[in-house]
Tab-separated table of C-alpha atoms in Angstrom:
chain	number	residue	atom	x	y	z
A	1190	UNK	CA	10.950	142.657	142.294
A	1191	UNK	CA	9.851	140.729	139.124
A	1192	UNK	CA	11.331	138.152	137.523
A	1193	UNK	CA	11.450	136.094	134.701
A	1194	UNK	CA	12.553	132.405	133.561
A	1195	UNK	CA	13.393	131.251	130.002
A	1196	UNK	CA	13.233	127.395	129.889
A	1197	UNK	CA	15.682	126.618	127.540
A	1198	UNK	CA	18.447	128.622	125.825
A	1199	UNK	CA	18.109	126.761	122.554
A	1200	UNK	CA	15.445	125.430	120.930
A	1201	UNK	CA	14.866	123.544	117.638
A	1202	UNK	CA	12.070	122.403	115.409
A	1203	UNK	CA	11.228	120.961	111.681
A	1204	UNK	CA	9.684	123.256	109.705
A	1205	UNK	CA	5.746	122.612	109.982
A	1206	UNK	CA	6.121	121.309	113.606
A	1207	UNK	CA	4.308	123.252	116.914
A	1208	UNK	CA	7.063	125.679	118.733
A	1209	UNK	CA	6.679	126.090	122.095
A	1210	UNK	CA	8.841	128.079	124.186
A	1211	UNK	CA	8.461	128.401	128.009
A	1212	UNK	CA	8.341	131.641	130.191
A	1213	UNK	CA	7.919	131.846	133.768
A	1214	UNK	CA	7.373	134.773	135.733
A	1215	UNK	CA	8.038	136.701	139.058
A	1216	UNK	CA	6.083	138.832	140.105
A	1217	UNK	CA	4.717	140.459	143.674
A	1218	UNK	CA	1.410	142.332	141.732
A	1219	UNK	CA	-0.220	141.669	138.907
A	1220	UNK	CA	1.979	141.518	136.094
A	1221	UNK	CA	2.034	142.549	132.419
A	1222	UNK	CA	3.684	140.181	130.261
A	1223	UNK	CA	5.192	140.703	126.750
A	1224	UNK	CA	6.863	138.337	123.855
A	1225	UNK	CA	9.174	140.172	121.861
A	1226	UNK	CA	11.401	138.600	118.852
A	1227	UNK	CA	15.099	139.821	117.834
A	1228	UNK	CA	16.155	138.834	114.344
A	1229	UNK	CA	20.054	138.636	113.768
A	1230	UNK	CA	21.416	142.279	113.869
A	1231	UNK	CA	18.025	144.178	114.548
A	1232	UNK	CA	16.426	145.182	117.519
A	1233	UNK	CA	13.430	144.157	119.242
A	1234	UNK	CA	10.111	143.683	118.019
A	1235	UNK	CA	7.035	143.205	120.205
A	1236	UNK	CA	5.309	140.015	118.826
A	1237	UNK	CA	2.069	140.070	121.543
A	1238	UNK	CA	1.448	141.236	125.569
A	1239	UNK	CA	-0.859	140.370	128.132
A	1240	UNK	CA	-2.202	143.286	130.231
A	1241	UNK	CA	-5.533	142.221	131.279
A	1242	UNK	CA	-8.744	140.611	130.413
A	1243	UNK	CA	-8.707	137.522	127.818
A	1244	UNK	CA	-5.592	134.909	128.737
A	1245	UNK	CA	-5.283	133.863	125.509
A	1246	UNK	CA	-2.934	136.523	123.394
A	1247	UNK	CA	-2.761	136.457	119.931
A	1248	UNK	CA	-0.150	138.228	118.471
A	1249	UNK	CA	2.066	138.755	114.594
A	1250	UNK	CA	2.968	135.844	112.633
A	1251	UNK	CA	0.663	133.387	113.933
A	1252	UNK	CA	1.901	133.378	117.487
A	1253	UNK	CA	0.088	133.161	120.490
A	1254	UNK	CA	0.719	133.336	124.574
A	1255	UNK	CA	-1.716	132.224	127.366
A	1256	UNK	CA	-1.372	133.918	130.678
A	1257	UNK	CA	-2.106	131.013	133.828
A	1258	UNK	CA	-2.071	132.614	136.819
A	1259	UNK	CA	-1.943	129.836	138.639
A	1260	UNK	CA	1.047	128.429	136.904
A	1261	UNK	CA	3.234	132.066	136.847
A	1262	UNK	CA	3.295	131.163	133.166
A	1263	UNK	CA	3.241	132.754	129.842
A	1264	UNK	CA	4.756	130.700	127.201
A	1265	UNK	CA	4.707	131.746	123.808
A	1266	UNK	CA	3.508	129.223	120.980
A	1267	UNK	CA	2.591	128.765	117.039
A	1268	UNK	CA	0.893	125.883	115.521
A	1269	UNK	CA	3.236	125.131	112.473
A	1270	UNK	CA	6.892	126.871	112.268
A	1271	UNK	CA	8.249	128.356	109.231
A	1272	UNK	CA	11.617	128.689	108.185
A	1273	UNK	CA	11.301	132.383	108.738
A	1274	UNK	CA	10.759	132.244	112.237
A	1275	UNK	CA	14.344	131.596	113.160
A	1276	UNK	CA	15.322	133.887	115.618
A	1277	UNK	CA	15.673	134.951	119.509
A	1278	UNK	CA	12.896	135.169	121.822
A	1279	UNK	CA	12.659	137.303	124.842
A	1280	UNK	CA	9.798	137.443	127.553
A	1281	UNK	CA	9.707	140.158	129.183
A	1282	UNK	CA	7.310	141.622	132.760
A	1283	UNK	CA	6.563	145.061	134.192
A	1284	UNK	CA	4.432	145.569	136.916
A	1285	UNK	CA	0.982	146.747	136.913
A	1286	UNK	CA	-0.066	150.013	138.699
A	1287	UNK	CA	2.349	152.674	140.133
A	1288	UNK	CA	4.767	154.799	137.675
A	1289	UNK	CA	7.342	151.620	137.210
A	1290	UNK	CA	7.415	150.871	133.640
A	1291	UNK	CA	10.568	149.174	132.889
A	1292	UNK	CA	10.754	145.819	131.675
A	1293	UNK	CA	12.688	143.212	132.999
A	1294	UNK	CA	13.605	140.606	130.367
A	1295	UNK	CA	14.569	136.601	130.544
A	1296	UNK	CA	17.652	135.245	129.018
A	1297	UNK	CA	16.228	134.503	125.608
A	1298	UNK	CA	15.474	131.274	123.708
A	1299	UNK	CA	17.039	130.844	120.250
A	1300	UNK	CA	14.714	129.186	118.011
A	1301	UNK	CA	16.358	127.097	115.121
A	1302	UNK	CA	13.904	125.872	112.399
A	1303	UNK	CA	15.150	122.959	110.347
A	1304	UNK	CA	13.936	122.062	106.590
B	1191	UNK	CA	7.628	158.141	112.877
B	1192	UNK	CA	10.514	156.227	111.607
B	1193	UNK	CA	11.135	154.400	115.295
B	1194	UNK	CA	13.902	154.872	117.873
B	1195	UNK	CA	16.889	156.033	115.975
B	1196	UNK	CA	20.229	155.059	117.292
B	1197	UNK	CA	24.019	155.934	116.264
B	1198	UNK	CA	26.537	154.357	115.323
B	1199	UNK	CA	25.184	150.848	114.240
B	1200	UNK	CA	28.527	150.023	114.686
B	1201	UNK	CA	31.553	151.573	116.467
B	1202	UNK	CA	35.202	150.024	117.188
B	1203	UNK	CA	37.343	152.011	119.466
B	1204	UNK	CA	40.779	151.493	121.907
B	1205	UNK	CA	40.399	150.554	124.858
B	1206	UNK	CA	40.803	153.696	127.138
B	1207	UNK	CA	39.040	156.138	124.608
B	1208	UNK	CA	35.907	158.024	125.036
B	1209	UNK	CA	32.628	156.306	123.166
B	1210	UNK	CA	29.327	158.107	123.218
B	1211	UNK	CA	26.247	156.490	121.635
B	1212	UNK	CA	23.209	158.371	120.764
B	1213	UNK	CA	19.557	157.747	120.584
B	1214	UNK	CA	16.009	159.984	119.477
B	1215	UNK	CA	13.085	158.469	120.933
B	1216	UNK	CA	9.666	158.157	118.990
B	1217	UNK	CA	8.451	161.801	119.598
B	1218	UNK	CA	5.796	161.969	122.378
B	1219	UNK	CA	7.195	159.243	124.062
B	1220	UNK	CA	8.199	159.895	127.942
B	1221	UNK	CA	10.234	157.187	129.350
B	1222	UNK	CA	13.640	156.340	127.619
B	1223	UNK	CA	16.030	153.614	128.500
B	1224	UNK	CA	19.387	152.322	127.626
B	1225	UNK	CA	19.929	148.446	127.886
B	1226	UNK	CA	23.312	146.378	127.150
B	1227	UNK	CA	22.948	143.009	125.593
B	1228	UNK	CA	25.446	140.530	125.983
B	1229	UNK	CA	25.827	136.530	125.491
B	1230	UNK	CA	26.755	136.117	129.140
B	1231	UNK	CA	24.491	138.844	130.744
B	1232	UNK	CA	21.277	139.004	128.459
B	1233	UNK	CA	19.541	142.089	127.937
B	1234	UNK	CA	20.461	144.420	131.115
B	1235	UNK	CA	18.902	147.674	131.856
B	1236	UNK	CA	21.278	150.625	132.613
B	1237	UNK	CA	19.259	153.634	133.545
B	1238	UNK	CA	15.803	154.738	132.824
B	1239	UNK	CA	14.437	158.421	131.677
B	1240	UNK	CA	11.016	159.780	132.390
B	1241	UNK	CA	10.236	163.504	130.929
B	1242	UNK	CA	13.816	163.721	130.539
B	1243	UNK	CA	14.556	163.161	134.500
B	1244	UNK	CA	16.659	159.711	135.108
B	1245	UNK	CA	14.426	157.733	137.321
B	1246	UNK	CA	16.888	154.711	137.919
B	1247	UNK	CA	20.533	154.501	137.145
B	1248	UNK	CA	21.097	151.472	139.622
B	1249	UNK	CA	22.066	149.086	136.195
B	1250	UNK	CA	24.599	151.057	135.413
B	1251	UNK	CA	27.878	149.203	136.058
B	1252	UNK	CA	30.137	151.570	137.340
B	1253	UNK	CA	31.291	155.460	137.113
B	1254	UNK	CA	32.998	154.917	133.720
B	1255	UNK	CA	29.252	154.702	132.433
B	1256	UNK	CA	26.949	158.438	132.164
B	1257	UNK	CA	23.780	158.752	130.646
B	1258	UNK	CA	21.928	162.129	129.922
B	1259	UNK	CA	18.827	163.392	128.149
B	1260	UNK	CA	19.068	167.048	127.493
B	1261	UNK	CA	15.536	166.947	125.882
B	1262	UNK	CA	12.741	165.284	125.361
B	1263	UNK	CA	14.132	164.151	121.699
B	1264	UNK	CA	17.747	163.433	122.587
B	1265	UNK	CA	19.385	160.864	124.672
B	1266	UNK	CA	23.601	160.088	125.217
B	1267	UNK	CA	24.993	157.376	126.648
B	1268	UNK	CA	28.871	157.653	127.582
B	1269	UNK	CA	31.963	155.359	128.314
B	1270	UNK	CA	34.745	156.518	129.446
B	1271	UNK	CA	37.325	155.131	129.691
B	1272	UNK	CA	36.206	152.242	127.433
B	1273	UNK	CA	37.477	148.656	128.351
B	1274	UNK	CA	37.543	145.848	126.060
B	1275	UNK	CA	34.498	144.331	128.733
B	1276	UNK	CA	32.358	146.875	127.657
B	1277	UNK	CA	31.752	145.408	124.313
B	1278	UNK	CA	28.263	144.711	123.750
B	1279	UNK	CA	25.000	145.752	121.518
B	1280	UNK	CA	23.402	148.507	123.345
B	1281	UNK	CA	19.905	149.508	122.833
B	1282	UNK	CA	17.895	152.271	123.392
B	1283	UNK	CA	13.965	151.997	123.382
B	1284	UNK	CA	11.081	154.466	124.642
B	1285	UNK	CA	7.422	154.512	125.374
B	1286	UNK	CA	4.702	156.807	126.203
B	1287	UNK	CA	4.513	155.323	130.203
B	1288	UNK	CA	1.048	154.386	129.913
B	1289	UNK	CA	-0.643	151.480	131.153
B	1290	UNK	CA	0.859	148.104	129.883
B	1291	UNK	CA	2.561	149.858	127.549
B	1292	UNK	CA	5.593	147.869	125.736
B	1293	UNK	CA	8.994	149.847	124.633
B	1294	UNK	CA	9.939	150.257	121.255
B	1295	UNK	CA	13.452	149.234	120.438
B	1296	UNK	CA	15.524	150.754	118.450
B	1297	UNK	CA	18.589	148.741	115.779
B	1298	UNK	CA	21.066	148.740	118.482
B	1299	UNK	CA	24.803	149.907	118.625
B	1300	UNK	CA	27.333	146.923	118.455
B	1301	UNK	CA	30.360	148.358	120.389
B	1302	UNK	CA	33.377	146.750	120.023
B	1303	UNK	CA	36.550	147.874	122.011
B	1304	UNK	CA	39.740	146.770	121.383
């Protein structure tokens, strides 16, 4: 079955400062691998995925996600953080191949952006 | 397509009464599922639709919970009896089942009961 780690529950940064925020992942095949954000009171909105090919993601509002293998990681990041980019973060996996498309999601990281 | 569309956005009941929430998948979309969000839990998934059929109910906490999809533009998602540990944001998202496909979400129900 797959899995996936959030490092971190909470994370903050100053405005204009890199965010990172770490995913691990589970996974018995060849996974997919998505980034999705949740603003307060909405639902969820995919912000890039990995499927295959390029490692290197890019996805909305300046973020980007690199897929190593070797590390079972796919952390999410964006160069300089804006105040609008307060919000929760979810990484999410399905499995490649077969007729199982569900995602399984991590925990979340709340990302707090400071002036 | 204006998205997944879910109702209630909000809905407060008494613990012990019936709550059904309700969701319409993006047309053309084959899989459907129903996931409960809470601080303690994260996102869950209860049960999973594909062409209408449920594939995999095993999230769904116990025999108080039903889901059905009557059509391929209709999903429910019942409690009942409610208890006041049911409250929770439950969403409902969908997608087409294709190769790395992601699910759409839609706003969410925030259930509160009482």
């Amino acid at each position: 079955a797959q899995s996936v780690t959030q490092l971190g529950s909470h994370v903050s940064v100053s405005e204009g400062a890199l965010v990172l925020l770490r995913c691990n992942y589970s996974s018995s095949v060849p996974p997919y691998l998505f980034w999705y954000v949740q603003y307060p009171n909405q639902g969820l909105q995919l912000l890039l995925k990995y499927t295959t090919g390029a490692t290197l993601v890019k996805g909305i509002n300046g973020f980007e996600a690199e897929f190593k293998k070797s590390e079972t990681s796919f952390h999410l990041t964006k160069p300089s953080a804006h105040m609008s980019d307060a919000a929760e973060y979810f990484c999410a996996v399905s499995k490649s191949g077969g007729s199982n498309y569900k995602l399984t999601f991590g925990k979340g990281t709340l990302l707090t952006v400071n002036p | 397509d204006a998205g997944v569309i879910q109702s209630p956005r909000h809905e407060v009941t008494e613990m012990g009464q019936e709550v059904t929430l309700r969701c319409k998948p993006i047309s053309g979309h084959d899989y459907l599922f129903w996931y409960r969000q809470t601080m303690m839990r994260g996102l869950e998934l209860l049960i999973y639709f594909n062409n209408n059929v449920p594939i995999d109910d095993s999230g769904m906490p116990e025999d108080r919970f039903s889901a059905k999809m009557p059509n391929a533009s209709f999903s429910t998602l019942k409690i009942q009896p409610s208890e006041p540990r049911d409250s929770a944001v439950y969403f409902c998202a969908s997608n087409w089942g294709g190769v790395g496909t992601e699910a759409f979400f839609g706003q969410g129900t925030r259930l509160t009961v009482v």
